XYZ file of C-alpha atoms in Angstrom:
651
model
C -0.107 -0.112 0.216
C 3.018 2.704 0.996
C 4.270 1.742 -2.406
C 1.357 1.757 -4.510
C 0.225 5.442 -2.202
C 4.116 6.969 -3.021
C 3.484 6.074 -6.783
C 0.746 8.238 -6.902
C 2.629 11.188 -6.316
C 5.075 10.094 -8.994
C 5.772 12.996 -11.347
C 5.538 10.803 -14.820
C 1.559 11.366 -16.123
C 1.419 7.569 -16.717
C 2.544 6.192 -13.754
C 0.323 8.282 -11.395
C -2.519 6.894 -13.919
C -0.786 2.974 -13.192
C -0.667 3.872 -9.549
C -4.618 4.839 -9.312
C -5.475 2.048 -11.317
C -4.124 -0.288 -8.893
C -5.782 0.913 -5.978
C -8.959 0.337 -8.138
C -8.087 -3.549 -7.407
C -7.176 -3.285 -4.347
C -10.231 -1.450 -3.425
C -12.404 -4.686 -5.095
C -10.410 -7.388 -3.828
C -9.216 -6.546 -0.594
C -12.083 -4.338 0.300
C -12.209 -5.630 4.184
C -8.141 -4.304 4.116
C -8.875 -1.091 3.827
C -9.942 0.624 6.852
C -6.495 1.988 7.705
C -5.780 3.756 4.537
C -9.244 4.920 4.053
C -8.667 8.758 5.295
C -4.926 8.812 3.255
C -6.463 7.480 0.147
C -9.341 9.812 0.207
C -6.642 12.942 0.397
C -4.759 11.678 -2.729
C -7.668 10.890 -4.566
C -9.492 13.992 -3.346
C -5.915 16.194 -4.883
C -5.952 14.211 -8.384
C -9.452 14.311 -8.772
C -9.045 18.759 -8.772
C -5.455 19.288 -9.609
C -4.600 16.228 -11.578
C -4.622 15.770 -15.784
C -7.782 14.217 -17.053
C -6.643 10.250 -17.071
C -4.937 10.121 -13.191
C -8.361 11.963 -11.968
C -10.511 9.174 -13.774
C -8.933 6.487 -12.363
C -9.472 8.861 -8.720
C -12.626 8.783 -9.514
C -13.045 5.312 -10.090
C -11.605 4.545 -6.999
C -14.639 5.603 -5.277
C -16.871 4.272 -8.050
C -15.160 1.267 -6.862
C -16.153 1.416 -3.161
C -19.501 1.851 -3.772
C -20.168 -0.749 -5.676
C -18.380 -3.392 -3.083
C -20.846 -1.291 -0.106
C -23.594 -2.058 -2.501
C -22.775 -5.670 -3.107
C -22.857 -6.356 0.573
C -25.677 -4.374 1.435
C -27.762 -6.093 -1.036
C -26.216 -9.599 0.263
C -26.661 -9.514 3.924
C -29.481 -6.547 4.196
C -27.787 -3.926 6.782
C -28.123 -6.552 9.312
C -24.752 -7.859 10.874
C -24.106 -10.146 12.874
C -20.597 -11.674 13.839
C -21.164 -14.539 10.666
C -20.673 -12.772 8.298
C -17.093 -12.728 6.260
C -17.044 -9.504 4.858
C -18.224 -6.660 6.991
C -19.150 -3.409 5.677
C -17.452 -0.846 6.894
C -19.343 2.509 5.255
C -16.309 3.907 4.001
C -19.427 5.789 1.779
C -21.568 6.813 4.257
C -18.029 8.473 6.172
C -17.248 10.066 3.277
C -20.002 11.632 2.183
C -19.276 15.766 3.804
C -16.261 15.046 1.825
C -16.800 13.480 -1.082
C -20.344 14.740 -2.174
C -18.474 18.059 -2.520
C -15.797 17.445 -4.910
C -17.889 15.231 -6.846
C -20.315 18.116 -8.006
C -17.281 20.592 -8.447
C -16.510 17.650 -11.011
C -19.646 17.959 -12.851
C -18.549 21.810 -13.530
C -16.225 20.582 -15.865
C -18.171 19.451 -18.795
C -16.300 20.021 -22.248
C -18.092 21.760 -24.723
C -18.834 19.266 -27.375
C -19.509 16.325 -24.883
C -22.762 14.167 -26.106
C -21.403 13.935 -30.109
C -19.753 10.984 -29.570
C -20.552 7.773 -28.584
C -19.150 6.081 -25.432
C -17.412 9.788 -24.514
C -15.756 10.006 -21.079
C -14.640 13.050 -19.309
C -14.232 13.769 -15.724
C -18.043 15.177 -15.602
C -19.547 12.127 -16.836
C -17.038 9.650 -14.665
C -17.943 11.933 -11.576
C -21.541 12.060 -12.125
C -21.671 8.140 -12.678
C -19.697 8.124 -9.150
C -22.332 10.538 -7.871
C -25.197 7.923 -8.573
C -23.135 4.644 -6.955
C -23.234 6.586 -3.961
C -26.678 7.746 -4.077
C -27.759 4.021 -4.286
C -25.242 3.405 -1.644
C -26.232 5.619 1.473
C -29.868 6.818 -0.401
C -31.793 9.060 1.712
C -28.046 10.484 3.212
C -27.281 12.543 0.043
C -30.060 14.366 -0.884
C -29.738 17.325 1.091
C -26.020 17.729 0.211
C -26.641 17.486 -3.322
C -30.611 19.800 -2.812
C -27.771 23.373 -2.070
C -26.241 22.725 -4.969
C -28.995 22.329 -7.059
C -30.719 25.244 -6.373
C -27.101 27.267 -6.327
C -26.849 26.829 -9.853
C -30.000 25.543 -11.501
C -30.898 28.891 -12.509
C -27.591 30.669 -13.143
C -26.699 32.480 -16.680
C -23.709 29.867 -17.771
C -25.115 27.056 -18.932
C -22.368 24.802 -17.177
C -23.677 25.603 -14.038
C -27.295 24.782 -15.424
C -26.300 21.800 -17.192
C -24.226 20.325 -14.203
C -27.442 20.957 -11.338
C -29.157 19.193 -13.880
C -26.921 15.855 -14.168
C -26.410 16.193 -9.819
C -30.320 15.379 -9.683
C -30.213 12.785 -12.041
C -28.014 11.150 -10.861
C -29.370 10.919 -7.316
C -32.771 9.780 -8.217
C -31.706 5.840 -7.706
C -31.526 4.944 -4.127
C -32.779 7.715 -1.958
C -36.720 6.351 -0.705
C -39.803 7.892 -2.595
C -40.820 9.987 0.196
C -37.558 11.560 0.280
C -37.668 12.073 -3.218
C -41.413 12.789 -4.570
C -41.688 15.901 -2.929
C -38.495 17.377 -4.692
C -39.628 16.224 -7.974
C -42.825 17.364 -7.556
C -41.573 20.729 -7.473
C -38.665 20.082 -10.179
C -40.809 18.708 -12.723
C -42.499 21.949 -14.167
C -39.641 24.045 -13.719
C -37.659 21.288 -16.321
C -40.133 20.481 -18.630
C -39.745 24.307 -19.224
C -36.307 23.412 -19.637
C -36.634 20.721 -21.951
C -38.382 23.554 -24.361
C -37.004 26.741 -23.530
C -33.207 26.917 -22.614
C -31.325 27.756 -25.091
C -28.173 25.308 -24.289
C -28.049 22.217 -26.035
C -26.207 20.411 -23.397
C -28.912 21.086 -20.834
C -31.559 20.282 -22.792
C -29.735 16.834 -23.554
C -29.657 15.916 -19.364
C -32.497 17.557 -18.734
C -35.069 14.655 -20.414
C -32.228 12.600 -19.537
C -33.314 13.401 -15.745
C -37.104 13.187 -16.692
C -36.185 9.420 -17.918
C -34.744 8.947 -14.643
C -37.565 10.154 -13.294
C -39.855 8.323 -14.565
C -38.104 5.130 -14.103
C -37.828 5.251 -10.317
C -40.387 7.448 -9.282
C -43.613 6.406 -11.495
C -45.398 2.999 -12.192
C -48.597 1.388 -9.728
C -46.320 0.291 -6.868
C -46.094 3.793 -6.021
C -48.710 5.760 -3.057
C -48.466 9.038 -4.984
C -48.435 9.717 -8.287
C -45.904 12.435 -9.906
C -47.591 12.076 -12.749
C -51.047 12.762 -12.307
C -54.067 13.712 -15.141
C -53.186 17.590 -14.339
C -49.434 17.254 -16.414
C -50.030 14.193 -18.006
C -50.736 15.751 -21.328
C -48.354 18.577 -20.682
C -45.555 16.245 -20.379
C -46.447 14.186 -23.751
C -46.959 17.324 -25.218
C -43.573 18.277 -24.065
C -41.793 15.324 -25.328
C -43.339 14.978 -28.284
C -42.250 18.406 -29.253
C -37.995 17.180 -27.908
C -38.615 14.458 -30.298
C -38.613 17.409 -33.084
C -34.863 18.750 -31.628
C -31.426 17.589 -32.413
C -31.002 14.292 -32.445
C -29.063 13.430 -28.886
C -31.801 15.598 -26.980
C -34.631 14.001 -29.452
C -33.021 10.750 -28.567
C -33.703 10.847 -24.638
C -36.645 12.477 -24.723
C -37.850 9.003 -26.826
C -36.173 7.364 -23.620
C -37.904 9.502 -21.550
C -41.257 8.217 -23.653
C -39.958 4.648 -22.499
C -39.787 4.838 -18.611
C -43.172 7.112 -18.820
C -45.377 3.974 -21.126
C -43.611 1.291 -19.039
C -45.306 2.816 -15.724
C -48.486 2.208 -16.816
C -47.652 -1.260 -17.683
C -50.240 -2.778 -15.480
C -53.270 0.071 -15.559
C -56.220 -1.450 -16.482
C -58.943 -0.829 -18.054
C -57.663 2.470 -19.604
C -54.213 3.884 -19.667
C -53.273 7.842 -18.559
C -51.898 7.784 -22.292
C -54.820 5.861 -24.221
C -55.804 9.263 -25.057
C -52.840 10.044 -26.804
C -51.523 6.719 -28.072
C -51.980 7.679 -31.714
C -50.402 11.224 -31.957
C -47.051 9.009 -30.039
C -47.198 6.541 -32.572
C -47.270 9.265 -35.335
C -44.412 11.127 -33.487
C -42.188 8.396 -33.446
C -42.722 6.669 -37.324
C -41.374 10.346 -37.998
C -38.375 10.002 -35.775
C -37.636 6.943 -37.436
C -37.765 8.723 -40.623
C -35.540 12.178 -40.239
C -32.711 12.441 -42.010
C -30.431 12.667 -39.135
C -31.937 9.661 -37.568
C -28.640 7.623 -37.791
C -26.919 10.037 -35.015
C -26.785 9.608 -31.222
C -28.611 6.481 -31.484
C -31.887 8.305 -32.462
C -33.751 5.918 -34.882
C -32.649 2.937 -32.459
C -34.179 4.518 -29.965
C -37.290 5.366 -31.288
C -38.070 1.816 -32.044
C -37.391 0.721 -28.625
C -39.924 3.240 -27.551
C -42.509 2.144 -29.709
C -42.422 -1.089 -28.716
C -42.990 -0.344 -25.139
C -45.623 1.906 -26.135
C -47.091 -0.722 -27.638
C -46.541 -3.696 -25.260
C -47.423 -1.198 -22.264
C -50.837 -0.538 -24.156
C -54.416 -1.529 -23.400
C -57.203 -2.537 -25.249
C -58.757 0.164 -25.821
C -56.505 0.893 -28.441
C -55.710 -2.319 -30.110
C -57.695 -1.044 -33.636
C -54.863 1.142 -33.622
C -52.073 -1.681 -32.965
C -53.352 -3.304 -35.995
C -53.312 -0.205 -38.159
C -49.474 -0.334 -37.099
C -49.006 -3.690 -38.547
C -49.335 -2.662 -42.608
C -47.241 0.018 -42.403
C -44.422 -1.812 -40.308
C -44.568 -4.695 -42.737
C -44.445 -1.956 -45.810
C -41.648 -0.414 -44.063
C -39.807 -3.941 -44.031
C -40.781 -4.496 -47.445
C -38.667 -1.205 -48.645
C -36.062 -2.547 -46.959
C -35.657 -6.036 -49.070
C -36.280 -4.543 -52.084
C -33.009 -5.285 -54.420
C -31.347 -2.431 -54.379
C -26.817 -2.254 -54.992
C -25.736 -1.381 -51.770
C -22.314 -0.459 -49.630
C -21.100 -2.402 -47.195
C -21.537 0.543 -45.509
C -25.067 1.074 -46.358
C -25.978 -2.927 -46.164
C -25.223 -2.560 -42.187
C -27.925 0.089 -41.566
C -29.792 -1.545 -43.688
C -29.135 -4.682 -41.309
C -29.859 -2.823 -38.504
C -32.804 -1.111 -39.573
C -35.127 -5.007 -40.776
C -33.589 -5.631 -37.013
C -35.541 -2.979 -35.642
C -38.390 -3.340 -37.898
C -38.824 -7.439 -36.686
C -38.787 -6.697 -33.554
C -41.355 -4.643 -33.534
C -43.561 -6.708 -35.560
C -42.139 -8.879 -32.728
C -43.947 -6.823 -30.275
C -46.912 -6.360 -32.151
C -48.196 -9.980 -32.603
C -47.616 -10.879 -28.922
C -49.985 -7.832 -27.815
C -52.766 -8.326 -30.531
C -52.137 -12.688 -30.304
C -52.928 -12.747 -26.994
C -56.661 -11.716 -26.908
C -59.014 -13.148 -29.041
C -60.414 -10.688 -30.841
C -58.064 -8.905 -31.909
C -55.910 -12.390 -32.978
C -58.242 -13.338 -35.256
C -58.734 -9.852 -37.049
C -54.640 -10.243 -37.069
C -54.759 -14.267 -38.923
C -54.894 -11.792 -42.323
C -51.521 -10.465 -41.876
C -49.990 -13.727 -40.920
C -48.789 -14.923 -44.857
C -47.756 -11.677 -46.026
C -45.300 -10.931 -42.452
C -44.564 -14.922 -42.595
C -43.216 -13.961 -46.241
C -41.521 -10.748 -44.986
C -39.201 -12.924 -42.421
C -38.240 -16.363 -44.627
C -37.303 -12.992 -47.109
C -34.824 -11.594 -44.401
C -33.741 -14.604 -44.006
C -32.546 -14.884 -47.395
C -30.062 -11.539 -46.000
C -27.029 -12.701 -44.451
C -27.117 -10.761 -41.166
C -26.832 -12.283 -38.041
C -28.673 -9.599 -35.464
C -31.621 -9.763 -38.089
C -32.035 -13.784 -37.858
C -31.861 -13.503 -33.903
C -34.662 -10.835 -34.593
C -36.459 -12.434 -37.097
C -36.706 -15.974 -35.528
C -38.254 -14.041 -31.851
C -40.310 -12.714 -34.274
C -41.569 -15.986 -35.985
C -41.306 -17.499 -32.577
C -44.813 -14.870 -31.822
C -45.880 -15.787 -34.269
C -46.232 -19.401 -34.256
C -47.477 -19.303 -30.501
C -50.225 -16.852 -31.930
C -50.955 -18.828 -34.442
C -51.013 -22.326 -32.865
C -51.469 -25.555 -34.865
C -51.974 -23.236 -38.393
C -48.465 -22.977 -38.625
C -48.026 -26.000 -40.067
C -48.049 -24.513 -43.574
C -45.076 -22.378 -42.994
C -42.722 -25.045 -42.121
C -41.788 -26.373 -45.528
C -40.920 -23.222 -46.571
C -39.069 -21.799 -42.780
C -37.836 -25.394 -41.764
C -34.198 -24.604 -44.238
C -33.834 -21.591 -41.776
C -34.906 -22.914 -38.639
C -32.160 -25.943 -39.612
C -29.379 -23.414 -40.510
C -30.467 -21.382 -37.309
C -29.550 -24.252 -35.476
C -26.482 -25.097 -37.040
C -24.809 -21.588 -36.535
C -22.664 -22.164 -34.238
C -20.092 -18.851 -34.648
C -23.038 -16.484 -34.231
C -24.398 -18.473 -30.969
C -27.042 -15.972 -30.100
C -28.958 -16.761 -33.537
C -28.524 -20.513 -32.294
C -29.807 -19.865 -29.009
C -32.581 -18.090 -30.104
C -34.158 -20.644 -32.543
C -33.433 -23.605 -30.063
C -35.947 -21.426 -28.504
C -38.122 -20.908 -31.503
C -38.210 -25.244 -31.288
C -39.934 -24.683 -28.280
C -42.485 -22.514 -29.419
C -43.170 -23.966 -32.244
C -43.960 -28.037 -30.603
C -46.060 -25.511 -28.414
C -47.797 -25.013 -31.501
C -47.881 -27.554 -33.718
C -47.875 -30.142 -31.045
C -47.726 -33.602 -32.675
C -47.796 -32.130 -36.330
C -44.197 -31.517 -35.708
C -43.310 -34.692 -36.250
C -42.445 -35.048 -39.809
C -39.174 -32.455 -38.981
C -38.423 -34.218 -35.803
C -35.888 -36.566 -36.769
C -33.737 -33.158 -38.391
C -34.128 -31.014 -35.831
C -32.795 -33.876 -32.806
C -30.261 -34.686 -35.285
C -29.362 -31.423 -34.688
C -29.681 -30.646 -31.284
C -27.423 -33.696 -30.688
C -24.582 -32.676 -32.956
C -25.056 -28.944 -31.367
C -25.017 -31.100 -27.634
C -21.417 -32.642 -29.098
C -19.860 -29.943 -30.274
C -17.245 -28.352 -28.058
C -17.271 -25.444 -30.702
C -20.655 -24.323 -29.285
C -21.204 -21.921 -26.630
C -22.136 -23.223 -23.236
C -24.742 -21.032 -22.084
C -26.723 -22.340 -25.313
C -26.388 -25.961 -24.161
C -29.258 -25.475 -21.017
C -32.029 -24.656 -23.400
C -31.133 -27.319 -25.839
C -31.704 -29.853 -23.397
C -34.724 -27.712 -22.954
C -36.034 -28.420 -26.288
C -35.849 -32.040 -25.935
C -38.777 -31.777 -23.061
C -40.625 -29.655 -25.652
C -40.150 -31.465 -28.534
C -41.405 -35.034 -26.377
C -44.332 -33.247 -25.081
C -45.343 -32.453 -28.593
C -44.984 -36.070 -30.282
C -45.885 -38.090 -27.214
C -44.714 -41.743 -27.628
C -42.862 -40.703 -30.646
C -40.100 -39.818 -28.736
C -39.244 -43.523 -27.917
C -36.518 -43.773 -31.231
C -34.459 -40.368 -29.191
C -34.310 -42.005 -26.094
C -31.262 -43.709 -26.585
C -29.337 -40.671 -27.858
C -30.961 -38.675 -25.570
C -31.301 -40.237 -22.301
C -27.135 -40.980 -22.078
C -26.722 -37.421 -23.140
C -29.031 -35.916 -20.138
C -27.056 -38.167 -17.817
C -23.493 -36.969 -18.474
C -24.728 -33.372 -18.426
C -26.444 -34.300 -15.152
C -23.232 -35.978 -13.428
C -21.531 -32.837 -14.586
C -23.428 -30.488 -13.512
C -23.868 -32.457 -9.543
C -19.953 -32.602 -9.392
C -18.957 -28.872 -10.005
C -16.603 -27.523 -7.442
C -18.815 -23.709 -7.204
C -16.180 -21.605 -8.242
C -17.285 -18.401 -8.412
C -21.776 -16.526 -9.059
C -20.842 -16.967 -12.730
C -19.952 -20.518 -12.313
C -22.887 -21.425 -9.434
C -25.554 -19.400 -12.134
C -24.389 -21.337 -14.991
C -24.544 -25.313 -13.420
C -28.260 -23.964 -11.833
C -29.394 -23.542 -15.580
C -27.820 -25.982 -16.847
C -30.133 -28.217 -14.006
C -32.723 -26.541 -14.890
C -32.616 -27.123 -18.567
C -31.647 -31.111 -17.507
C -35.141 -30.819 -15.156
C -37.390 -29.638 -17.996
C -35.657 -32.205 -20.401
C -37.318 -34.910 -18.018
C -40.446 -33.451 -17.455
C -41.480 -33.181 -20.805
C -40.017 -36.542 -21.697
C -42.043 -38.179 -18.452
C -45.477 -35.786 -19.302
C -45.096 -36.987 -23.238
C -45.167 -40.633 -21.548
C -47.796 -40.785 -19.761
C -50.797 -43.079 -19.958
C -48.733 -44.692 -23.273
C -48.435 -48.202 -23.233
C -44.456 -47.435 -23.541
C -44.205 -46.233 -20.533
C -41.971 -49.170 -19.300
C -39.082 -47.915 -21.620
C -38.738 -44.787 -19.210
C -38.425 -47.543 -15.600
C -34.585 -48.095 -16.487
C -33.857 -44.417 -16.445
C -35.776 -43.781 -13.306
C -32.734 -44.710 -10.507
C -30.590 -42.382 -12.091
C -33.015 -39.556 -12.420
C -33.356 -39.699 -8.421
C -30.282 -39.764 -7.987
C -29.984 -36.671 -9.909
C -32.233 -35.539 -7.709
C -30.516 -36.601 -4.787
C -27.839 -35.245 -5.822
C -28.900 -31.533 -6.077
C -30.642 -31.877 -2.847
C -27.289 -32.808 -0.899
C -25.389 -29.794 -2.838
C -27.230 -27.322 -0.956
C -26.696 -24.754 -4.195
C -30.499 -25.116 -5.704
C -31.570 -21.845 -6.729
C -35.972 -20.900 -6.495
C -36.210 -21.831 -10.176
C -34.134 -25.259 -9.985
C -36.008 -26.278 -7.415
C -39.259 -25.829 -8.656
C -38.478 -27.813 -11.673
C -37.091 -30.613 -9.623
C -39.787 -31.106 -7.322
C -42.204 -30.725 -10.540
C -39.974 -33.788 -11.655
C -40.769 -35.944 -8.756
C -43.738 -35.649 -9.417
C -43.809 -36.502 -12.803
C -42.210 -40.193 -12.347
C -44.413 -41.117 -9.535
C -47.171 -39.919 -11.883
C -46.347 -41.762 -14.674
C -44.201 -44.599 -13.688
C -46.836 -45.404 -11.015
C -45.947 -48.024 -8.538
C -42.457 -48.874 -10.550
C -41.197 -45.857 -9.332
C -43.134 -45.522 -5.969
C -40.804 -48.520 -4.568
C -37.797 -46.430 -5.584
C -38.854 -42.772 -3.853
C -39.533 -45.076 -1.273
C -35.948 -46.097 -1.101
C -34.830 -42.692 -1.721
C -32.112 -40.942 0.664
C -33.268 -37.555 0.549
C -36.928 -37.578 -1.847
C -39.128 -36.784 1.483
C -36.807 -34.484 3.166
C -36.895 -32.437 -0.332
C -40.502 -32.880 -0.478
C -40.691 -32.113 3.004
C -38.557 -29.025 2.300
C -40.335 -27.521 -0.082
C -44.124 -28.523 1.217
C -43.109 -25.342 3.725
C -41.125 -22.991 1.111
C -42.044 -19.319 1.365
C -42.020 -19.244 -2.027
C -46.283 -20.324 -3.586
C -44.467 -21.730 -7.082
C -42.582 -24.057 -5.203
C -45.038 -25.075 -2.763
C -47.969 -25.844 -5.445
C -45.278 -28.239 -7.532
C -44.828 -29.754 -4.170
C -48.177 -30.246 -3.216
C -48.767 -32.142 -6.852
C -45.557 -34.341 -6.124
C -46.937 -34.789 -3.224
C -50.320 -36.575 -4.187
C -48.906 -38.209 -7.470
C -46.502 -40.019 -4.937
C -49.138 -41.313 -2.554
C -50.836 -42.925 -5.469
C -47.449 -44.438 -6.674
C -46.868 -45.522 -3.562
C -50.416 -46.801 -2.448
C -50.917 -48.605 -5.836
């Protein structure tokens, strides 16, 4: 520590920067050893932030951001009640440093650069300071508010734009962390001021930050869970009017205005039967479509933001607006059609066009899900199904991974909406499904395609039979490939379950291939020494995939004369459940699936499973643990399993 701290004073900039980079690493790796040094570190970092060159100052701020990350993690894990046995106590460094740390960070907000919003990925002192301030707010909650309010009041109306922008940025930064009770009164005062600033402030930076701050207000302080709504009948119209007006502003401001509208719509997601946004629905959709056609829509993610917001507005809309959502279908189809017309493009233009196709497929996916979720709209929507599918098939003929991923997801939604009728598209679509399953390089495309196999199985049921050999061959190939990213393996196992559920006893011919693979994966997942959180998470998702496969296979064979084919596999399935129960590191999702599989085993194999379950080491304990779970999903599954087991044992 002494050597590192001395190096922060070296005359050579590069060495000072490297020394602070060391401190940042130390802060996240040896948090619990920092107490004796923290005062000295504060003094040298504060000096660096105020006086040193930017690369050094940025690392000095990063040190405090890193301490925040550590304390946020500790406080989330232990929820603030520190008993003697928690391995890492929280030292509350941030809380103690607040009176000096907050003023230091607020000063950095005034060091903006003239053109900071123009290039993506810009990072400077002011941005780093604001980010750190946001982390401090999440670490200490209400305690930060008073310290920052004074700065905001002093600067928000000053003639120099830097002061107004810094005050707005400070306000936006502290909206996540403190309680709604503490923030709501302040936001109520600030809201009008901000709406005015967004339309009238002469400076672009100030407008940009104001729109971003409004987005943060709607993200954290607006929604069905809050007692006192910030947005009321009285000001809703004004908010919508201002945001729509700002969407005509320069690209970076318009993009932030779209973002604010996104969170505004999201906050009304669960409002039924009528949403306060319903009267403005048509106007909002029109404005967003207009934005996507702007000359400068390619700048600062504007087009992407407009489509993302359009999707959210549609997703959160109520039944009242479904006729207008239906009118959107031909509009978006025409746009997609226009991107497919064969003009000769440079590779740069082709990339832009691919991006647009991806956005349009994503938009259609949301619309299909929305209209497909209720019978009356689904019925009307079906008139477009053939044309939409035709467009998606043409999209696949273009070679672009992002587009394939989006088009696949949209086709999954279409299969779900059209049900058994989807069969008529299979002859055309199958080759693209196969291509997706073979796409090792772009493994996200492969993963999404595996998910779509599940959607199609649920839609077609046994009508998928003619395609099963091809699909199973490909899935088994994927599993035995060491080129394929590991994250795709759990969904592949799940899809075995989907296929078995769809085709029932016809799954027989795949058992000799699928079961050994499930077995070896199960053994692998039971014996992973838990190295880190990421590995634990992966192990759990792998187990869940394996369990979903077993569940689908067991349910698929239920009541069929071929059930006895599964008897040889039962001991292994039970052993897998035993080993997981003994390891004690299942998450809730796996627990629910696991207890469900125990029930499926008893339900499908009856007395053949009953005796095995009675001999099992831990089945009874596992069942009792699930029966007394707080999670009602786990409890429900366990009650069903208990019933199935008692039937199997009494036979």
